[in-house]
mmCIF file of N, CA and C in Angstrom:
data_model
loop_
_atom_site.group_PDB
_atom_site.id
_atom_site.type_symbol
_atom_site.label_atom_id
_atom_site.label_comp_id
_atom_site.label_asym_id
_atom_site.label_seq_id
_atom_site.Cartn_x
_atom_site.Cartn_y
_atom_site.Cartn_z
ATOM 1 N N VAL A 25 1.516 40.953 176.742
ATOM 2 C CA VAL A 25 1.489 42.393 176.561
ATOM 3 C C VAL A 25 0.405 42.758 175.543
ATOM 4 N N GLN A 26 -0.411 43.729 175.902
ATOM 5 C CA GLN A 26 -1.399 44.247 174.954
ATOM 6 C C GLN A 26 -1.141 45.727 174.743
ATOM 7 N N LEU A 27 -1.331 46.166 173.520
ATOM 8 C CA LEU A 27 -1.117 47.560 173.174
ATOM 9 C C LEU A 27 -2.422 48.148 172.658
ATOM 10 N N GLN A 28 -2.758 49.328 173.162
ATOM 11 C CA GLN A 28 -4.005 49.994 172.778
ATOM 12 C C GLN A 28 -3.673 51.373 172.246
ATOM 13 N N ALA A 29 -3.840 51.549 170.934
ATOM 14 C CA ALA A 29 -3.550 52.838 170.307
ATOM 15 C C ALA A 29 -4.807 53.693 170.253
ATOM 16 N N SER A 30 -4.621 54.988 170.413
ATOM 17 C CA SER A 30 -5.748 55.916 170.349
ATOM 18 C C SER A 30 -5.244 57.290 169.941
ATOM 19 N N GLY A 31 -6.193 58.188 169.656
ATOM 20 C CA GLY A 31 -5.834 59.569 169.371
ATOM 21 C C GLY A 31 -5.947 59.978 167.918
ATOM 22 N N GLY A 32 -6.260 59.041 167.050
ATOM 23 C CA GLY A 32 -6.387 59.385 165.649
ATOM 24 C C GLY A 32 -7.612 60.254 165.394
ATOM 25 N N GLY A 33 -7.702 60.754 164.177
ATOM 26 C CA GLY A 33 -8.838 61.584 163.827
ATOM 27 C C GLY A 33 -8.627 62.265 162.494
ATOM 28 N N LEU A 34 -9.493 63.219 162.225
ATOM 29 C CA LEU A 34 -9.445 63.996 160.992
ATOM 30 C C LEU A 34 -8.899 65.382 161.310
ATOM 31 N N VAL A 35 -7.902 65.810 160.557
ATOM 32 C CA VAL A 35 -7.273 67.104 160.802
ATOM 33 C C VAL A 35 -6.905 67.718 159.463
ATOM 34 N N GLN A 36 -6.899 69.034 159.423
ATOM 35 C CA GLN A 36 -6.496 69.721 158.192
ATOM 36 C C GLN A 36 -4.978 69.739 158.070
ATOM 37 N N ALA A 37 -4.514 69.843 156.859
ATOM 38 C CA ALA A 37 -3.078 69.949 156.617
ATOM 39 C C ALA A 37 -2.507 71.109 157.425
ATOM 40 N N GLY A 38 -1.344 70.859 158.028
ATOM 41 C CA GLY A 38 -0.719 71.844 158.894
ATOM 42 C C GLY A 38 -1.090 71.704 160.346
ATOM 43 N N GLY A 39 -2.086 70.877 160.616
ATOM 44 C CA GLY A 39 -2.545 70.686 161.987
ATOM 45 C C GLY A 39 -1.716 69.668 162.744
ATOM 46 N N SER A 40 -2.165 69.365 163.960
ATOM 47 C CA SER A 40 -1.437 68.462 164.848
ATOM 48 C C SER A 40 -2.369 67.424 165.449
ATOM 49 N N LEU A 41 -1.793 66.297 165.782
ATOM 50 C CA LEU A 41 -2.487 65.244 166.529
ATOM 51 C C LEU A 41 -1.469 64.576 167.434
ATOM 52 N N GLU A 42 -1.932 64.044 168.552
ATOM 53 C CA GLU A 42 -1.071 63.243 169.399
ATOM 54 C C GLU A 42 -1.692 61.853 169.549
ATOM 55 N N LEU A 43 -0.937 60.850 169.173
ATOM 56 C CA LEU A 43 -1.368 59.473 169.336
ATOM 57 C C LEU A 43 -0.808 58.921 170.645
ATOM 58 N N SER A 44 -1.569 58.028 171.243
ATOM 59 C CA SER A 44 -1.137 57.368 172.472
ATOM 60 C C SER A 44 -1.174 55.866 172.270
ATOM 61 N N CYS A 45 -0.279 55.191 172.940
ATOM 62 C CA CYS A 45 -0.245 53.724 172.911
ATOM 63 C C CYS A 45 -0.058 53.252 174.338
ATOM 64 N N ALA A 46 -1.133 52.763 174.920
ATOM 65 C CA ALA A 46 -1.097 52.282 176.292
ATOM 66 C C ALA A 46 -0.776 50.799 176.297
ATOM 67 N N ALA A 47 0.208 50.422 177.087
ATOM 68 C CA ALA A 47 0.641 49.028 177.155
ATOM 69 C C ALA A 47 0.227 48.412 178.479
ATOM 70 N N SER A 48 -0.297 47.212 178.395
ATOM 71 C CA SER A 48 -0.620 46.467 179.614
ATOM 72 C C SER A 48 0.425 45.383 179.802
ATOM 73 N N GLY A 49 0.620 44.978 181.020
ATOM 74 C CA GLY A 49 1.630 43.972 181.280
ATOM 75 C C GLY A 49 3.001 44.604 181.468
ATOM 76 N N ARG A 50 3.944 43.755 181.825
ATOM 77 C CA ARG A 50 5.275 44.259 182.120
ATOM 78 C C ARG A 50 6.037 44.568 180.832
ATOM 79 N N ILE A 51 6.698 45.713 180.818
ATOM 80 C CA ILE A 51 7.555 46.071 179.697
ATOM 81 C C ILE A 51 8.983 46.121 180.202
ATOM 82 N N TYR A 52 9.826 45.277 179.663
ATOM 83 C CA TYR A 52 11.208 45.222 180.092
ATOM 84 C C TYR A 52 11.968 46.458 179.612
ATOM 85 N N SER A 53 12.980 46.818 180.353
ATOM 86 C CA SER A 53 13.730 48.034 180.046
ATOM 87 C C SER A 53 14.393 47.958 178.677
ATOM 88 N N SER A 54 14.639 46.755 178.194
ATOM 89 C CA SER A 54 15.296 46.598 176.897
ATOM 90 C C SER A 54 14.324 46.700 175.716
ATOM 91 N N ALA A 55 13.044 46.845 176.004
ATOM 92 C CA ALA A 55 12.033 46.866 174.943
ATOM 93 C C ALA A 55 12.184 48.086 174.055
ATOM 94 N N VAL A 56 11.824 47.905 172.815
ATOM 95 C CA VAL A 56 11.788 48.995 171.839
ATOM 96 C C VAL A 56 10.332 49.207 171.451
ATOM 97 N N MET A 57 9.886 50.440 171.510
ATOM 98 C CA MET A 57 8.516 50.790 171.147
ATOM 99 C C MET A 57 8.543 51.594 169.855
ATOM 100 N N ALA A 58 7.653 51.257 168.947
ATOM 101 C CA ALA A 58 7.689 51.903 167.632
ATOM 102 C C ALA A 58 6.292 52.242 167.152
ATOM 103 N N TRP A 59 6.271 53.152 166.211
ATOM 104 C CA TRP A 59 5.056 53.483 165.468
ATOM 105 C C TRP A 59 5.295 53.169 163.996
ATOM 106 N N PHE A 60 4.305 52.532 163.404
ATOM 107 C CA PHE A 60 4.282 52.281 161.972
ATOM 108 C C PHE A 60 2.974 52.849 161.426
ATOM 109 N N ARG A 61 2.905 52.960 160.120
ATOM 110 C CA ARG A 61 1.646 53.392 159.515
ATOM 111 C C ARG A 61 1.464 52.684 158.178
ATOM 112 N N ARG A 62 0.187 52.568 157.804
ATOM 113 C CA ARG A 62 -0.140 51.986 156.512
ATOM 114 C C ARG A 62 -1.078 52.949 155.796
ATOM 115 N N ALA A 63 -0.589 53.493 154.705
ATOM 116 C CA ALA A 63 -1.410 54.371 153.876
ATOM 117 C C ALA A 63 -2.264 53.519 152.952
ATOM 118 N N PRO A 64 -3.388 54.041 152.488
ATOM 119 C CA PRO A 64 -4.252 53.265 151.589
ATOM 120 C C PRO A 64 -3.481 52.757 150.381
ATOM 121 N N GLY A 65 -3.561 51.450 150.153
ATOM 122 C CA GLY A 65 -2.924 50.861 148.985
ATOM 123 C C GLY A 65 -1.419 50.713 149.073
ATOM 124 N N LYS A 66 -0.869 50.957 150.255
ATOM 125 C CA LYS A 66 0.587 50.873 150.398
ATOM 126 C C LYS A 66 0.966 49.892 151.491
ATOM 127 N N GLU A 67 2.235 49.560 151.513
ATOM 128 C CA GLU A 67 2.762 48.680 152.545
ATOM 129 C C GLU A 67 2.884 49.444 153.863
ATOM 130 N N ARG A 68 2.882 48.708 154.950
ATOM 131 C CA ARG A 68 3.105 49.319 156.252
ATOM 132 C C ARG A 68 4.538 49.837 156.302
ATOM 133 N N GLU A 69 4.709 51.031 156.842
ATOM 134 C CA GLU A 69 6.038 51.635 156.870
ATOM 135 C C GLU A 69 6.375 52.133 158.265
ATOM 136 N N PHE A 70 7.648 52.144 158.537
ATOM 137 C CA PHE A 70 8.170 52.620 159.810
ATOM 138 C C PHE A 70 7.996 54.131 159.928
ATOM 139 N N VAL A 71 7.671 54.584 161.149
ATOM 140 C CA VAL A 71 7.523 56.010 161.410
ATOM 141 C C VAL A 71 8.552 56.479 162.443
ATOM 142 N N ALA A 72 8.565 55.842 163.617
ATOM 143 C CA ALA A 72 9.461 56.283 164.692
ATOM 144 C C ALA A 72 9.604 55.177 165.715
ATOM 145 N N LEU A 73 10.693 55.222 166.465
ATOM 146 C CA LEU A 73 10.875 54.256 167.540
ATOM 147 C C LEU A 73 11.677 54.869 168.674
ATOM 148 N N THR A 74 11.538 54.263 169.844
ATOM 149 C CA THR A 74 12.299 54.678 171.012
ATOM 150 C C THR A 74 12.535 53.468 171.896
ATOM 151 N N ARG A 75 13.570 53.531 172.689
ATOM 152 C CA ARG A 75 13.819 52.441 173.623
ATOM 153 C C ARG A 75 13.091 52.768 174.924
ATOM 154 N N TRP A 76 12.545 51.739 175.565
ATOM 155 C CA TRP A 76 11.705 51.969 176.730
ATOM 156 C C TRP A 76 12.471 52.629 177.876
ATOM 157 N N SER A 77 13.740 52.304 177.995
ATOM 158 C CA SER A 77 14.496 52.779 179.152
ATOM 159 C C SER A 77 15.438 53.930 178.840
ATOM 160 N N ARG A 78 15.479 54.360 177.588
ATOM 161 C CA ARG A 78 16.403 55.433 177.233
ATOM 162 C C ARG A 78 15.695 56.466 176.379
ATOM 163 N N THR A 79 16.327 57.576 176.174
ATOM 164 C CA THR A 79 15.707 58.638 175.406
ATOM 165 C C THR A 79 16.058 58.593 173.927
ATOM 166 N N SER A 80 16.851 57.623 173.522
ATOM 167 C CA SER A 80 17.248 57.552 172.123
ATOM 168 C C SER A 80 16.031 57.285 171.245
ATOM 169 N N THR A 81 16.024 57.945 170.092
ATOM 170 C CA THR A 81 14.910 57.842 169.156
ATOM 171 C C THR A 81 15.428 57.721 167.729
ATOM 172 N N LEU A 82 14.537 57.272 166.863
ATOM 173 C CA LEU A 82 14.856 57.162 165.437
ATOM 174 C C LEU A 82 13.592 57.469 164.666
ATOM 175 N N TYR A 83 13.740 58.220 163.586
ATOM 176 C CA TYR A 83 12.591 58.628 162.795
ATOM 177 C C TYR A 83 12.794 58.320 161.321
ATOM 178 N N ALA A 84 11.695 58.062 160.652
ATOM 179 C CA ALA A 84 11.727 57.991 159.198
ATOM 180 C C ALA A 84 12.026 59.388 158.650
ATOM 181 N N ASP A 85 12.723 59.449 157.556
ATOM 182 C CA ASP A 85 13.072 60.743 156.969
ATOM 183 C C ASP A 85 11.831 61.581 156.669
ATOM 184 N N SER A 86 10.753 60.917 156.314
ATOM 185 C CA SER A 86 9.543 61.627 155.908
ATOM 186 C C SER A 86 8.858 62.363 157.062
ATOM 187 N N VAL A 87 9.190 62.007 158.300
ATOM 188 C CA VAL A 87 8.531 62.649 159.446
ATOM 189 C C VAL A 87 9.516 63.389 160.341
ATOM 190 N N LYS A 88 10.784 63.286 160.050
ATOM 191 C CA LYS A 88 11.810 63.913 160.880
ATOM 192 C C LYS A 88 11.578 65.414 160.959
ATOM 193 N N GLY A 89 11.635 65.928 162.183
ATOM 194 C CA GLY A 89 11.419 67.353 162.389
ATOM 195 C C GLY A 89 9.964 67.731 162.578
ATOM 196 N N ARG A 90 9.054 66.815 162.281
ATOM 197 C CA ARG A 90 7.614 67.086 162.438
ATOM 198 C C ARG A 90 6.990 66.209 163.520
ATOM 199 N N PHE A 91 7.462 64.991 163.650
ATOM 200 C CA PHE A 91 6.906 64.057 164.621
ATOM 201 C C PHE A 91 7.885 63.864 165.777
ATOM 202 N N THR A 92 7.339 63.616 166.956
ATOM 203 C CA THR A 92 8.155 63.345 168.133
ATOM 204 C C THR A 92 7.585 62.147 168.877
ATOM 205 N N ILE A 93 8.424 61.154 169.112
ATOM 206 C CA ILE A 93 8.016 59.993 169.896
ATOM 207 C C ILE A 93 8.525 60.180 171.319
ATOM 208 N N SER A 94 7.684 59.838 172.271
ATOM 209 C CA SER A 94 8.082 59.959 173.669
ATOM 210 C C SER A 94 7.369 58.876 174.465
ATOM 211 N N ARG A 95 7.767 58.723 175.716
ATOM 212 C CA ARG A 95 7.095 57.704 176.531
ATOM 213 C C ARG A 95 6.991 58.203 177.953
ATOM 214 N N ASP A 96 6.001 57.662 178.641
ATOM 215 C CA ASP A 96 5.805 57.919 180.061
ATOM 216 C C ASP A 96 5.829 56.554 180.732
ATOM 217 N N ASN A 97 6.959 56.235 181.334
ATOM 218 C CA ASN A 97 7.118 54.904 181.909
ATOM 219 C C ASN A 97 6.123 54.651 183.039
ATOM 220 N N ALA A 98 5.813 55.685 183.791
ATOM 221 C CA ALA A 98 4.891 55.515 184.909
ATOM 222 C C ALA A 98 3.495 55.142 184.421
ATOM 223 N N LYS A 99 3.138 55.627 183.235
ATOM 224 C CA LYS A 99 1.816 55.340 182.676
ATOM 225 C C LYS A 99 1.856 54.199 181.671
ATOM 226 N N ASN A 100 3.031 53.619 181.448
ATOM 227 C CA ASN A 100 3.170 52.550 180.453
ATOM 228 C C ASN A 100 2.616 52.982 179.096
ATOM 229 N N THR A 101 2.924 54.192 178.713
ATOM 230 C CA THR A 101 2.344 54.754 177.501
ATOM 231 C C THR A 101 3.421 55.389 176.629
ATOM 232 N N VAL A 102 3.280 55.173 175.333
ATOM 233 C CA VAL A 102 4.136 55.797 174.341
ATOM 234 C C VAL A 102 3.284 56.754 173.523
ATOM 235 N N TYR A 103 3.861 57.885 173.178
ATOM 236 C CA TYR A 103 3.137 58.915 172.446
ATOM 237 C C TYR A 103 3.803 59.197 171.102
ATOM 238 N N LEU A 104 3.006 59.689 170.182
ATOM 239 C CA LEU A 104 3.538 60.193 168.923
ATOM 240 C C LEU A 104 2.882 61.550 168.674
ATOM 241 N N GLN A 105 3.652 62.601 168.897
ATOM 242 C CA GLN A 105 3.175 63.949 168.628
ATOM 243 C C GLN A 105 3.446 64.258 167.173
ATOM 244 N N MET A 106 2.386 64.579 166.442
ATOM 245 C CA MET A 106 2.507 64.813 165.004
ATOM 246 C C MET A 106 2.117 66.257 164.706
ATOM 247 N N ASN A 107 3.082 67.019 164.221
ATOM 248 C CA ASN A 107 2.858 68.418 163.875
ATOM 249 C C ASN A 107 3.037 68.624 162.373
ATOM 250 N N SER A 108 2.563 69.746 161.895
ATOM 251 C CA SER A 108 2.693 70.093 160.467
ATOM 252 C C SER A 108 2.269 68.927 159.582
ATOM 253 N N LEU A 109 1.118 68.379 159.893
ATOM 254 C CA LEU A 109 0.643 67.188 159.177
ATOM 255 C C LEU A 109 0.370 67.495 157.707
ATOM 256 N N LYS A 110 0.641 66.494 156.886
ATOM 257 C CA LYS A 110 0.449 66.593 155.449
ATOM 258 C C LYS A 110 -0.551 65.526 155.005
ATOM 259 N N PRO A 111 -1.211 65.731 153.877
ATOM 260 C CA PRO A 111 -2.141 64.694 153.395
ATOM 261 C C PRO A 111 -1.474 63.335 153.239
ATOM 262 N N GLU A 112 -0.193 63.317 152.902
ATOM 263 C CA GLU A 112 0.504 62.039 152.740
ATOM 264 C C GLU A 112 0.776 61.334 154.070
ATOM 265 N N ASP A 113 0.469 61.974 155.189
ATOM 266 C CA ASP A 113 0.565 61.315 156.493
ATOM 267 C C ASP A 113 -0.682 60.488 156.798
ATOM 268 N N THR A 114 -1.674 60.575 155.942
ATOM 269 C CA THR A 114 -2.917 59.818 156.138
ATOM 270 C C THR A 114 -2.649 58.322 156.152
ATOM 271 N N GLY A 115 -3.270 57.638 157.084
ATOM 272 C CA GLY A 115 -3.136 56.188 157.158
ATOM 273 C C GLY A 115 -3.575 55.672 158.511
ATOM 274 N N VAL A 116 -3.454 54.373 158.667
ATOM 275 C CA VAL A 116 -3.700 53.749 159.966
ATOM 276 C C VAL A 116 -2.362 53.631 160.681
ATOM 277 N N TYR A 117 -2.315 54.147 161.885
ATOM 278 C CA TYR A 117 -1.082 54.160 162.666
ATOM 279 C C TYR A 117 -1.134 53.051 163.706
ATOM 280 N N TYR A 118 -0.051 52.300 163.765
ATOM 281 C CA TYR A 118 0.048 51.166 164.680
ATOM 282 C C TYR A 118 1.223 51.369 165.633
ATOM 283 N N CYS A 119 1.021 51.036 166.888
ATOM 284 C CA CYS A 119 2.162 50.973 167.793
ATOM 285 C C CYS A 119 2.580 49.509 167.909
ATOM 286 N N ALA A 120 3.853 49.324 168.209
ATOM 287 C CA ALA A 120 4.391 47.970 168.256
ATOM 288 C C ALA A 120 5.492 47.889 169.293
ATOM 289 N N ARG A 121 5.695 46.682 169.802
ATOM 290 C CA ARG A 121 6.758 46.454 170.765
ATOM 291 C C ARG A 121 7.645 45.336 170.310
ATOM 292 N N GLY A 122 8.942 45.550 170.438
ATOM 293 C CA GLY A 122 9.897 44.507 170.098
ATOM 294 C C GLY A 122 11.106 44.610 170.999
ATOM 295 N N ILE A 123 12.174 43.907 170.626
ATOM 296 C CA ILE A 123 13.397 43.965 171.410
ATOM 297 C C ILE A 123 14.587 44.401 170.580
ATOM 298 N N GLN A 124 14.390 44.541 169.287
ATOM 299 C CA GLN A 124 15.482 44.961 168.402
ATOM 300 C C GLN A 124 15.318 46.423 168.016
ATOM 301 N N TRP A 125 16.409 47.100 167.899
ATOM 302 C CA TRP A 125 16.420 48.478 167.390
ATOM 303 C C TRP A 125 16.304 48.353 165.869
ATOM 304 N N ALA A 126 15.065 48.299 165.384
ATOM 305 C CA ALA A 126 14.849 47.952 163.990
ATOM 306 C C ALA A 126 13.697 48.737 163.391
ATOM 307 N N THR A 127 13.806 48.997 162.091
ATOM 308 C CA THR A 127 12.732 49.690 161.378
ATOM 309 C C THR A 127 11.862 48.724 160.583
ATOM 310 N N GLN A 128 12.221 47.450 160.590
ATOM 311 C CA GLN A 128 11.419 46.463 159.862
ATOM 312 C C GLN A 128 10.273 45.974 160.749
ATOM 313 N N SER A 129 9.095 45.915 160.206
ATOM 314 C CA SER A 129 7.934 45.513 161.008
ATOM 315 C C SER A 129 8.059 44.092 161.524
ATOM 316 N N GLY A 130 8.783 43.248 160.810
ATOM 317 C CA GLY A 130 8.947 41.866 161.238
ATOM 318 C C GLY A 130 9.712 41.705 162.535
ATOM 319 N N ALA A 131 10.390 42.748 162.971
ATOM 320 C CA ALA A 131 11.159 42.686 164.213
ATOM 321 C C ALA A 131 10.279 42.869 165.437
ATOM 322 N N TYR A 132 9.018 43.196 165.246
ATOM 323 C CA TYR A 132 8.126 43.520 166.362
ATOM 324 C C TYR A 132 7.094 42.413 166.528
ATOM 325 N N ASN A 133 6.926 41.968 167.777
ATOM 326 C CA ASN A 133 6.046 40.826 168.001
ATOM 327 C C ASN A 133 4.736 41.176 168.705
ATOM 328 N N TYR A 134 4.585 42.416 169.130
ATOM 329 C CA TYR A 134 3.317 42.841 169.719
ATOM 330 C C TYR A 134 2.840 44.091 168.990
ATOM 331 N N TRP A 135 1.562 44.089 168.639
ATOM 332 C CA TRP A 135 1.002 45.185 167.866
ATOM 333 C C TRP A 135 -0.305 45.664 168.468
ATOM 334 N N GLY A 136 -0.521 46.974 168.394
ATOM 335 C CA GLY A 136 -1.817 47.526 168.748
ATOM 336 C C GLY A 136 -2.777 47.386 167.578
ATOM 337 N N GLN A 137 -4.012 47.783 167.787
ATOM 338 C CA GLN A 137 -5.043 47.563 166.782
ATOM 339 C C GLN A 137 -5.058 48.629 165.696
ATOM 340 N N GLY A 138 -4.353 49.715 165.872
ATOM 341 C CA GLY A 138 -4.311 50.761 164.862
ATOM 342 C C GLY A 138 -5.315 51.861 165.123
ATOM 343 N N THR A 139 -4.948 53.065 164.750
ATOM 344 C CA THR A 139 -5.838 54.218 164.866
ATOM 345 C C THR A 139 -5.724 55.036 163.581
ATOM 346 N N GLN A 140 -6.871 55.439 163.046
ATOM 347 C CA GLN A 140 -6.908 56.108 161.753
ATOM 348 C C GLN A 140 -6.563 57.589 161.888
ATOM 349 N N VAL A 141 -5.650 58.029 161.024
ATOM 350 C CA VAL A 141 -5.314 59.450 160.922
ATOM 351 C C VAL A 141 -5.623 59.885 159.492
ATOM 352 N N THR A 142 -6.433 60.907 159.359
ATOM 353 C CA THR A 142 -6.777 61.433 158.048
ATOM 354 C C THR A 142 -6.446 62.910 158.001
ATOM 355 N N VAL A 143 -5.615 63.294 157.046
ATOM 356 C CA VAL A 143 -5.215 64.689 156.906
ATOM 357 C C VAL A 143 -5.799 65.222 155.605
ATOM 358 N N SER A 144 -6.649 66.208 155.722
ATOM 359 C CA SER A 144 -7.300 66.773 154.539
ATOM 360 C C SER A 144 -6.484 67.959 154.011
ATOM 361 N N SER A 145 -6.533 68.138 152.718
ATOM 362 C CA SER A 145 -5.765 69.229 152.098
ATOM 363 C C SER A 145 -6.564 70.516 152.034
#
């Protein structure tokens, strides 16, 4: 399985961006797809996750109500719609695939290359 993240860019505070994560290869229905991010000088942190075959989702408190994770099974793609962006949302965003409903990065065994999101104040 390969994951290709895209959609990052530079946006002003309060703006929106949509990230995409295109997956190649077969994705089993039990798979969990997640987004993580790494801010400059900080550890990688969990952002959101969803199960490939269900609509259940989980969000970090810091993005709840502003970000929405979704997927298009026909396109093998997971999205992260980010609204009301804040400067503290700046970082490299990574998509990941695993099999556990988990917020720890160690639970995920496939990672995309990351896409930079910069939010200016």
